Amino acid sequence: MKSWARHDYGVLALAGLVAALTLAFDLLVPLGVAGGVPYAIIVVLGLWLPNPFAILLLAGAGTLLTAVGYYMSEAGGIQWIVLTNRGLALLIIWTCAGLAYYLHRRTTAAIAASRAKSDFLSSMSHELRTPLNAILGFAQVLEADKKQPLHATHKNFVDEILRSGEHLLGLIDSLLDLAQIEGTDLPLKPVDIAPRPIIEGCLDTVAEEAGKNRILLSNRVPADGLPTIRIDAFRFRQAVLNLLTNAVKYNKPGGRVIIEYSIRPDQKFRISVNDTGIGIPTGKEGQVFEAFNRLGAENSATLGAGIDLTVTREMMEKMDGDIGFESFEGVGSTFWIEAPLADSAAIETLG
């Protein structure tokens, strides 16, 4: 017979918890009584337990039915402890309900805080965009004035206004995208599209910046024979452009950027962008898609905010796509995105 000291209530409670969870348990008192014995008989049997403090567990079909215990009080009377599955099950249910209510409140508060942040970012982005567009507009007018051309020094000033303004406008657009994504307000219109024209357009967009640093752009996506994909065309272009922009921005002078494609076994269309840039610092791979985390590049002369990859990941996932990368510090990186094939898997006819 197994017995405990009077203060070992935790052992009794633990045994009752096991009973409540209907787990198989060895009999602590092998009385050979069938598991179907009514509780009343179990209590009566408890009267014959000779120990100052003891517990009786009767199992049937691998399920504990009850736990009965008693001990002799200092006054000489018998104090009974009876634990049944029903009572403990209710206790466990109430405990879980309280925990669920607590977690619900914390989750609701977190969602509300995130929503407030997203609303603020969205409002701020719209408020900043209007005056910035005016600044860019006036700078473009000054630059384009043929009757009164700018002095070389003044032209450099205007060029810097345009360059910095366009960078700031891109940052505002990224903040707005992030706010829309976090607020689940990102508008998406998936359609069947041919990916090649979009890829070519993105390459044309980054060509000037690549040329400034003698970075060679190589397009290995074939001119024809590609399947169509089902995705939001504007967001797909944004995702491809984000990868190409980063590949150029974080590359080395005289480096190379290669864009190619493959069809994955799960019927996804993958676009890969390979570069010979600085690579991801070792140990920081898990931080690549964190918003506003530039992985140490914030101390460099390279402009950026650390938002584009976060936005790209969220966009691709919302469009049933994916994103990933491989990188070696000091050697370069390969970032890829995957988009679902169109239902018809039609082959492009565009040249």
Short mmCIF file of N, CA and C in Angstrom, two decimals, residues 125-228:
data_model
loop_
_atom_site.label_atom_id
_atom_site.label_comp_id
_atom_site.label_asym_id
_atom_site.label_seq_id
_atom_site.Cartn_x
_atom_site.Cartn_y
_atom_site.Cartn_z
N SER A 125 1.14 59.03 -43.83
CA SER A 125 1.62 58.87 -45.19
C SER A 125 0.85 59.75 -46.16
N HIS A 126 -0.47 59.78 -46.01
CA HIS A 126 -1.28 60.62 -46.88
C HIS A 126 -0.99 62.10 -46.65
N GLU A 127 -0.81 62.50 -45.39
CA GLU A 127 -0.55 63.90 -45.08
C GLU A 127 0.81 64.35 -45.62
N LEU A 128 1.80 63.47 -45.60
CA LEU A 128 3.13 63.82 -46.10
C LEU A 128 3.19 63.82 -47.62
N ARG A 129 2.41 62.96 -48.23
CA ARG A 129 2.47 62.83 -49.68
C ARG A 129 2.07 64.13 -50.40
N THR A 130 1.04 64.81 -49.90
CA THR A 130 0.54 66.01 -50.59
C THR A 130 1.58 67.13 -50.68
N PRO A 131 2.18 67.57 -49.57
CA PRO A 131 3.21 68.62 -49.70
C PRO A 131 4.45 68.15 -50.44
N LEU A 132 4.79 66.87 -50.30
CA LEU A 132 5.97 66.37 -50.99
C LEU A 132 5.77 66.38 -52.50
N ASN A 133 4.59 66.01 -52.95
CA ASN A 133 4.30 66.07 -54.38
C ASN A 133 4.42 67.50 -54.90
N ALA A 134 4.00 68.48 -54.08
CA ALA A 134 4.14 69.88 -54.48
C ALA A 134 5.61 70.27 -54.62
N ILE A 135 6.43 69.84 -53.67
CA ILE A 135 7.87 70.14 -53.72
C ILE A 135 8.49 69.54 -54.98
N LEU A 136 8.18 68.28 -55.24
CA LEU A 136 8.72 67.62 -56.43
C LEU A 136 8.22 68.29 -57.70
N GLY A 137 6.96 68.69 -57.70
CA GLY A 137 6.41 69.35 -58.88
C GLY A 137 7.11 70.65 -59.20
N PHE A 138 7.34 71.49 -58.20
CA PHE A 138 8.04 72.76 -58.42
C PHE A 138 9.48 72.51 -58.86
N ALA A 139 10.13 71.51 -58.28
CA ALA A 139 11.51 71.20 -58.68
C ALA A 139 11.57 70.75 -60.13
N GLN A 140 10.60 69.96 -60.56
CA GLN A 140 10.55 69.51 -61.95
C GLN A 140 10.31 70.68 -62.90
N VAL A 141 9.48 71.64 -62.48
CA VAL A 141 9.24 72.83 -63.30
C VAL A 141 10.53 73.63 -63.47
N LEU A 142 11.27 73.81 -62.38
CA LEU A 142 12.54 74.53 -62.46
C LEU A 142 13.52 73.83 -63.38
N GLU A 143 13.57 72.52 -63.29
CA GLU A 143 14.52 71.75 -64.10
C GLU A 143 14.15 71.79 -65.58
N ALA A 144 12.87 71.83 -65.88
CA ALA A 144 12.41 71.75 -67.27
C ALA A 144 12.30 73.11 -67.95
N ASP A 145 12.55 74.20 -67.24
CA ASP A 145 12.41 75.55 -67.83
C ASP A 145 13.51 75.79 -68.86
N LYS A 146 13.14 75.82 -70.13
CA LYS A 146 14.11 76.02 -71.20
C LYS A 146 14.41 77.50 -71.44
N LYS A 147 13.45 78.36 -71.13
CA LYS A 147 13.65 79.79 -71.37
C LYS A 147 14.64 80.38 -70.38
N GLN A 148 14.60 79.92 -69.16
CA GLN A 148 15.52 80.40 -68.14
C GLN A 148 16.21 79.20 -67.48
N PRO A 149 17.14 78.59 -68.21
CA PRO A 149 17.81 77.39 -67.68
C PRO A 149 18.59 77.70 -66.41
N LEU A 150 18.64 76.71 -65.57
CA LEU A 150 19.32 76.86 -64.29
C LEU A 150 20.83 76.90 -64.47
N HIS A 151 21.48 77.64 -63.60
CA HIS A 151 22.93 77.61 -63.52
C HIS A 151 23.35 76.21 -63.06
N ALA A 152 24.52 75.79 -63.45
CA ALA A 152 24.98 74.43 -63.14
C ALA A 152 24.89 74.13 -61.65
N THR A 153 25.28 75.11 -60.83
CA THR A 153 25.22 74.89 -59.38
C THR A 153 23.79 74.71 -58.91
N HIS A 154 22.90 75.60 -59.42
CA HIS A 154 21.50 75.51 -59.04
C HIS A 154 20.86 74.21 -59.55
N LYS A 155 21.29 73.79 -60.73
CA LYS A 155 20.76 72.53 -61.28
C LYS A 155 21.13 71.36 -60.39
N ASN A 156 22.34 71.38 -59.85
CA ASN A 156 22.75 70.32 -58.93
C ASN A 156 21.88 70.32 -57.68
N PHE A 157 21.53 71.52 -57.22
CA PHE A 157 20.65 71.62 -56.05
C PHE A 157 19.27 71.02 -56.35
N VAL A 158 18.74 71.38 -57.52
CA VAL A 158 17.42 70.88 -57.90
C VAL A 158 17.46 69.36 -58.09
N ASP A 159 18.54 68.87 -58.69
CA ASP A 159 18.67 67.41 -58.87
C ASP A 159 18.68 66.70 -57.51
N GLU A 160 19.33 67.31 -56.54
CA GLU A 160 19.37 66.71 -55.20
C GLU A 160 17.99 66.75 -54.55
N ILE A 161 17.24 67.84 -54.79
CA ILE A 161 15.86 67.92 -54.28
C ILE A 161 15.03 66.79 -54.88
N LEU A 162 15.15 66.60 -56.19
CA LEU A 162 14.38 65.55 -56.86
C LEU A 162 14.79 64.16 -56.37
N ARG A 163 16.09 63.94 -56.26
CA ARG A 163 16.57 62.63 -55.84
C ARG A 163 16.13 62.31 -54.42
N SER A 164 16.32 63.25 -53.52
CA SER A 164 15.92 63.03 -52.12
C SER A 164 14.40 62.95 -51.98
N GLY A 165 13.70 63.79 -52.75
CA GLY A 165 12.24 63.78 -52.69
C GLY A 165 11.65 62.49 -53.19
N GLU A 166 12.22 61.96 -54.27
CA GLU A 166 11.73 60.69 -54.80
C GLU A 166 12.01 59.55 -53.83
N HIS A 167 13.18 59.63 -53.17
CA HIS A 167 13.47 58.61 -52.15
C HIS A 167 12.47 58.69 -51.00
N LEU A 168 12.18 59.90 -50.56
CA LEU A 168 11.22 60.08 -49.47
C LEU A 168 9.83 59.64 -49.90
N LEU A 169 9.46 59.92 -51.15
CA LEU A 169 8.16 59.49 -51.65
C LEU A 169 8.07 57.96 -51.67
N GLY A 170 9.16 57.31 -52.07
CA GLY A 170 9.18 55.85 -52.04
C GLY A 170 9.04 55.31 -50.63
N LEU A 171 9.67 55.99 -49.66
CA LEU A 171 9.56 55.58 -48.26
C LEU A 171 8.12 55.73 -47.77
N ILE A 172 7.48 56.83 -48.15
CA ILE A 172 6.09 57.05 -47.75
C ILE A 172 5.19 55.98 -48.36
N ASP A 173 5.43 55.66 -49.62
CA ASP A 173 4.63 54.61 -50.27
C ASP A 173 4.80 53.28 -49.55
N SER A 174 6.04 52.97 -49.14
CA SER A 174 6.29 51.72 -48.42
C SER A 174 5.59 51.72 -47.07
N LEU A 175 5.62 52.85 -46.37
CA LEU A 175 4.92 52.95 -45.09
C LEU A 175 3.42 52.76 -45.27
N LEU A 176 2.89 53.33 -46.34
CA LEU A 176 1.46 53.19 -46.61
C LEU A 176 1.12 51.73 -46.91
N ASP A 177 1.97 51.07 -47.69
CA ASP A 177 1.75 49.65 -47.98
C ASP A 177 1.79 48.83 -46.70
N LEU A 178 2.77 49.12 -45.83
CA LEU A 178 2.89 48.39 -44.58
C LEU A 178 1.65 48.60 -43.71
N ALA A 179 1.16 49.84 -43.66
CA ALA A 179 -0.04 50.12 -42.88
C ALA A 179 -1.25 49.40 -43.44
N GLN A 180 -1.36 49.35 -44.76
CA GLN A 180 -2.49 48.66 -45.39
C GLN A 180 -2.42 47.16 -45.14
N ILE A 181 -1.22 46.61 -45.21
CA ILE A 181 -1.06 45.17 -44.99
C ILE A 181 -1.41 44.80 -43.55
N GLU A 182 -0.87 45.56 -42.59
CA GLU A 182 -1.14 45.26 -41.19
C GLU A 182 -2.60 45.50 -40.84
N GLY A 183 -3.24 46.41 -41.56
CA GLY A 183 -4.64 46.69 -41.31
C GLY A 183 -5.57 45.86 -42.16
N THR A 184 -5.01 44.89 -42.91
CA THR A 184 -5.77 44.00 -43.80
C THR A 184 -6.57 44.78 -44.84
N ASP A 185 -6.09 45.98 -45.21
CA ASP A 185 -6.80 46.80 -46.19
C ASP A 185 -6.09 46.83 -47.54
N LEU A 186 -5.11 45.96 -47.74
CA LEU A 186 -4.35 45.99 -48.98
C LEU A 186 -5.23 45.51 -50.13
N PRO A 187 -5.50 46.38 -51.10
CA PRO A 187 -6.36 45.97 -52.23
C PRO A 187 -5.60 45.04 -53.17
N LEU A 188 -6.18 43.91 -53.49
CA LEU A 188 -5.56 42.93 -54.38
C LEU A 188 -6.56 42.52 -55.45
N LYS A 189 -6.09 42.44 -56.69
CA LYS A 189 -6.94 42.02 -57.81
C LYS A 189 -6.18 40.97 -58.63
N PRO A 190 -6.20 39.71 -58.18
CA PRO A 190 -5.49 38.66 -58.92
C PRO A 190 -6.10 38.44 -60.30
N VAL A 191 -5.25 38.42 -61.30
CA VAL A 191 -5.66 38.12 -62.68
C VAL A 191 -4.58 37.26 -63.31
N ASP A 192 -4.90 36.66 -64.45
CA ASP A 192 -3.92 35.88 -65.19
C ASP A 192 -3.04 36.84 -65.99
N ILE A 193 -1.74 36.80 -65.74
CA ILE A 193 -0.83 37.73 -66.42
C ILE A 193 0.38 36.99 -66.96
N ALA A 194 1.02 37.62 -67.95
CA ALA A 194 2.29 37.14 -68.48
C ALA A 194 3.41 37.82 -67.69
N PRO A 195 4.29 37.08 -67.04
CA PRO A 195 5.29 37.70 -66.17
C PRO A 195 6.42 38.43 -66.89
N ARG A 196 6.74 38.01 -68.11
CA ARG A 196 7.93 38.55 -68.76
C ARG A 196 7.88 40.06 -68.99
N PRO A 197 6.79 40.63 -69.52
CA PRO A 197 6.77 42.08 -69.71
C PRO A 197 6.99 42.86 -68.42
N ILE A 198 6.45 42.36 -67.32
CA ILE A 198 6.64 43.04 -66.04
C ILE A 198 8.10 42.97 -65.61
N ILE A 199 8.72 41.81 -65.80
CA ILE A 199 10.13 41.65 -65.45
C ILE A 199 10.99 42.61 -66.27
N GLU A 200 10.72 42.71 -67.57
CA GLU A 200 11.49 43.61 -68.43
C GLU A 200 11.32 45.06 -67.99
N GLY A 201 10.09 45.42 -67.63
CA GLY A 201 9.85 46.79 -67.17
C GLY A 201 10.61 47.11 -65.90
N CYS A 202 10.69 46.15 -64.98
CA CYS A 202 11.43 46.35 -63.74
C CYS A 202 12.93 46.50 -64.01
N LEU A 203 13.45 45.73 -64.94
CA LEU A 203 14.86 45.84 -65.30
C LEU A 203 15.16 47.21 -65.90
N ASP A 204 14.25 47.71 -66.73
CA ASP A 204 14.43 49.04 -67.30
C ASP A 204 14.45 50.11 -66.21
N THR A 205 13.64 49.91 -65.17
CA THR A 205 13.56 50.90 -64.09
C THR A 205 14.86 51.01 -63.31
N VAL A 206 15.54 49.89 -63.07
CA VAL A 206 16.77 49.91 -62.26
C VAL A 206 18.02 50.06 -63.11
N ALA A 207 17.86 50.09 -64.44
CA ALA A 207 19.03 50.10 -65.33
C ALA A 207 19.90 51.33 -65.10
N GLU A 208 19.28 52.50 -64.95
CA GLU A 208 20.07 53.73 -64.77
C GLU A 208 20.91 53.67 -63.50
N GLU A 209 20.30 53.27 -62.39
CA GLU A 209 21.04 53.18 -61.13
C GLU A 209 22.14 52.13 -61.21
N ALA A 210 21.86 51.02 -61.89
CA ALA A 210 22.89 49.99 -62.05
C ALA A 210 24.06 50.51 -62.87
N GLY A 211 23.75 51.29 -63.92
CA GLY A 211 24.81 51.82 -64.76
C GLY A 211 25.75 52.76 -64.03
N LYS A 212 25.23 53.49 -63.04
CA LYS A 212 26.07 54.41 -62.29
C LYS A 212 27.20 53.69 -61.57
N ASN A 213 26.95 52.46 -61.17
CA ASN A 213 27.96 51.67 -60.44
C ASN A 213 28.52 50.52 -61.27
N ARG A 214 28.32 50.62 -62.58
CA ARG A 214 28.86 49.61 -63.53
C ARG A 214 28.40 48.20 -63.16
N ILE A 215 27.16 48.08 -62.73
CA ILE A 215 26.60 46.78 -62.38
C ILE A 215 25.91 46.20 -63.61
N LEU A 216 26.29 45.01 -63.98
CA LEU A 216 25.74 44.35 -65.16
C LEU A 216 24.42 43.67 -64.81
N LEU A 217 23.38 43.98 -65.58
CA LEU A 217 22.08 43.32 -65.42
C LEU A 217 21.93 42.24 -66.48
N SER A 218 21.64 41.04 -66.05
CA SER A 218 21.50 39.91 -66.97
C SER A 218 20.12 39.29 -66.82
N ASN A 219 19.35 39.31 -67.91
CA ASN A 219 18.00 38.74 -67.90
C ASN A 219 18.02 37.36 -68.54
N ARG A 220 17.83 36.33 -67.74
CA ARG A 220 17.84 34.96 -68.24
C ARG A 220 16.43 34.37 -68.31
N VAL A 221 15.44 35.22 -68.20
CA VAL A 221 14.06 34.78 -68.39
C VAL A 221 13.79 34.76 -69.89
N PRO A 222 13.42 33.63 -70.46
CA PRO A 222 13.27 33.52 -71.93
C PRO A 222 12.19 34.44 -72.47
N ALA A 223 12.32 34.74 -73.75
CA ALA A 223 11.38 35.65 -74.41
C ALA A 223 10.01 35.03 -74.61
N ASP A 224 9.93 33.73 -74.70
CA ASP A 224 8.64 33.08 -74.88
C ASP A 224 8.66 31.71 -74.20
N GLY A 225 7.51 31.05 -74.24
CA GLY A 225 7.41 29.72 -73.63
C GLY A 225 7.15 29.73 -72.14
N LEU A 226 6.82 30.88 -71.58
CA LEU A 226 6.55 30.95 -70.14
C LEU A 226 5.06 30.73 -69.85
N PRO A 227 4.74 30.09 -68.74
CA PRO A 227 3.33 29.97 -68.35
C PRO A 227 2.83 31.29 -67.77
N THR A 228 1.54 31.49 -67.80
CA THR A 228 0.96 32.66 -67.14
C THR A 228 0.79 32.38 -65.66
#
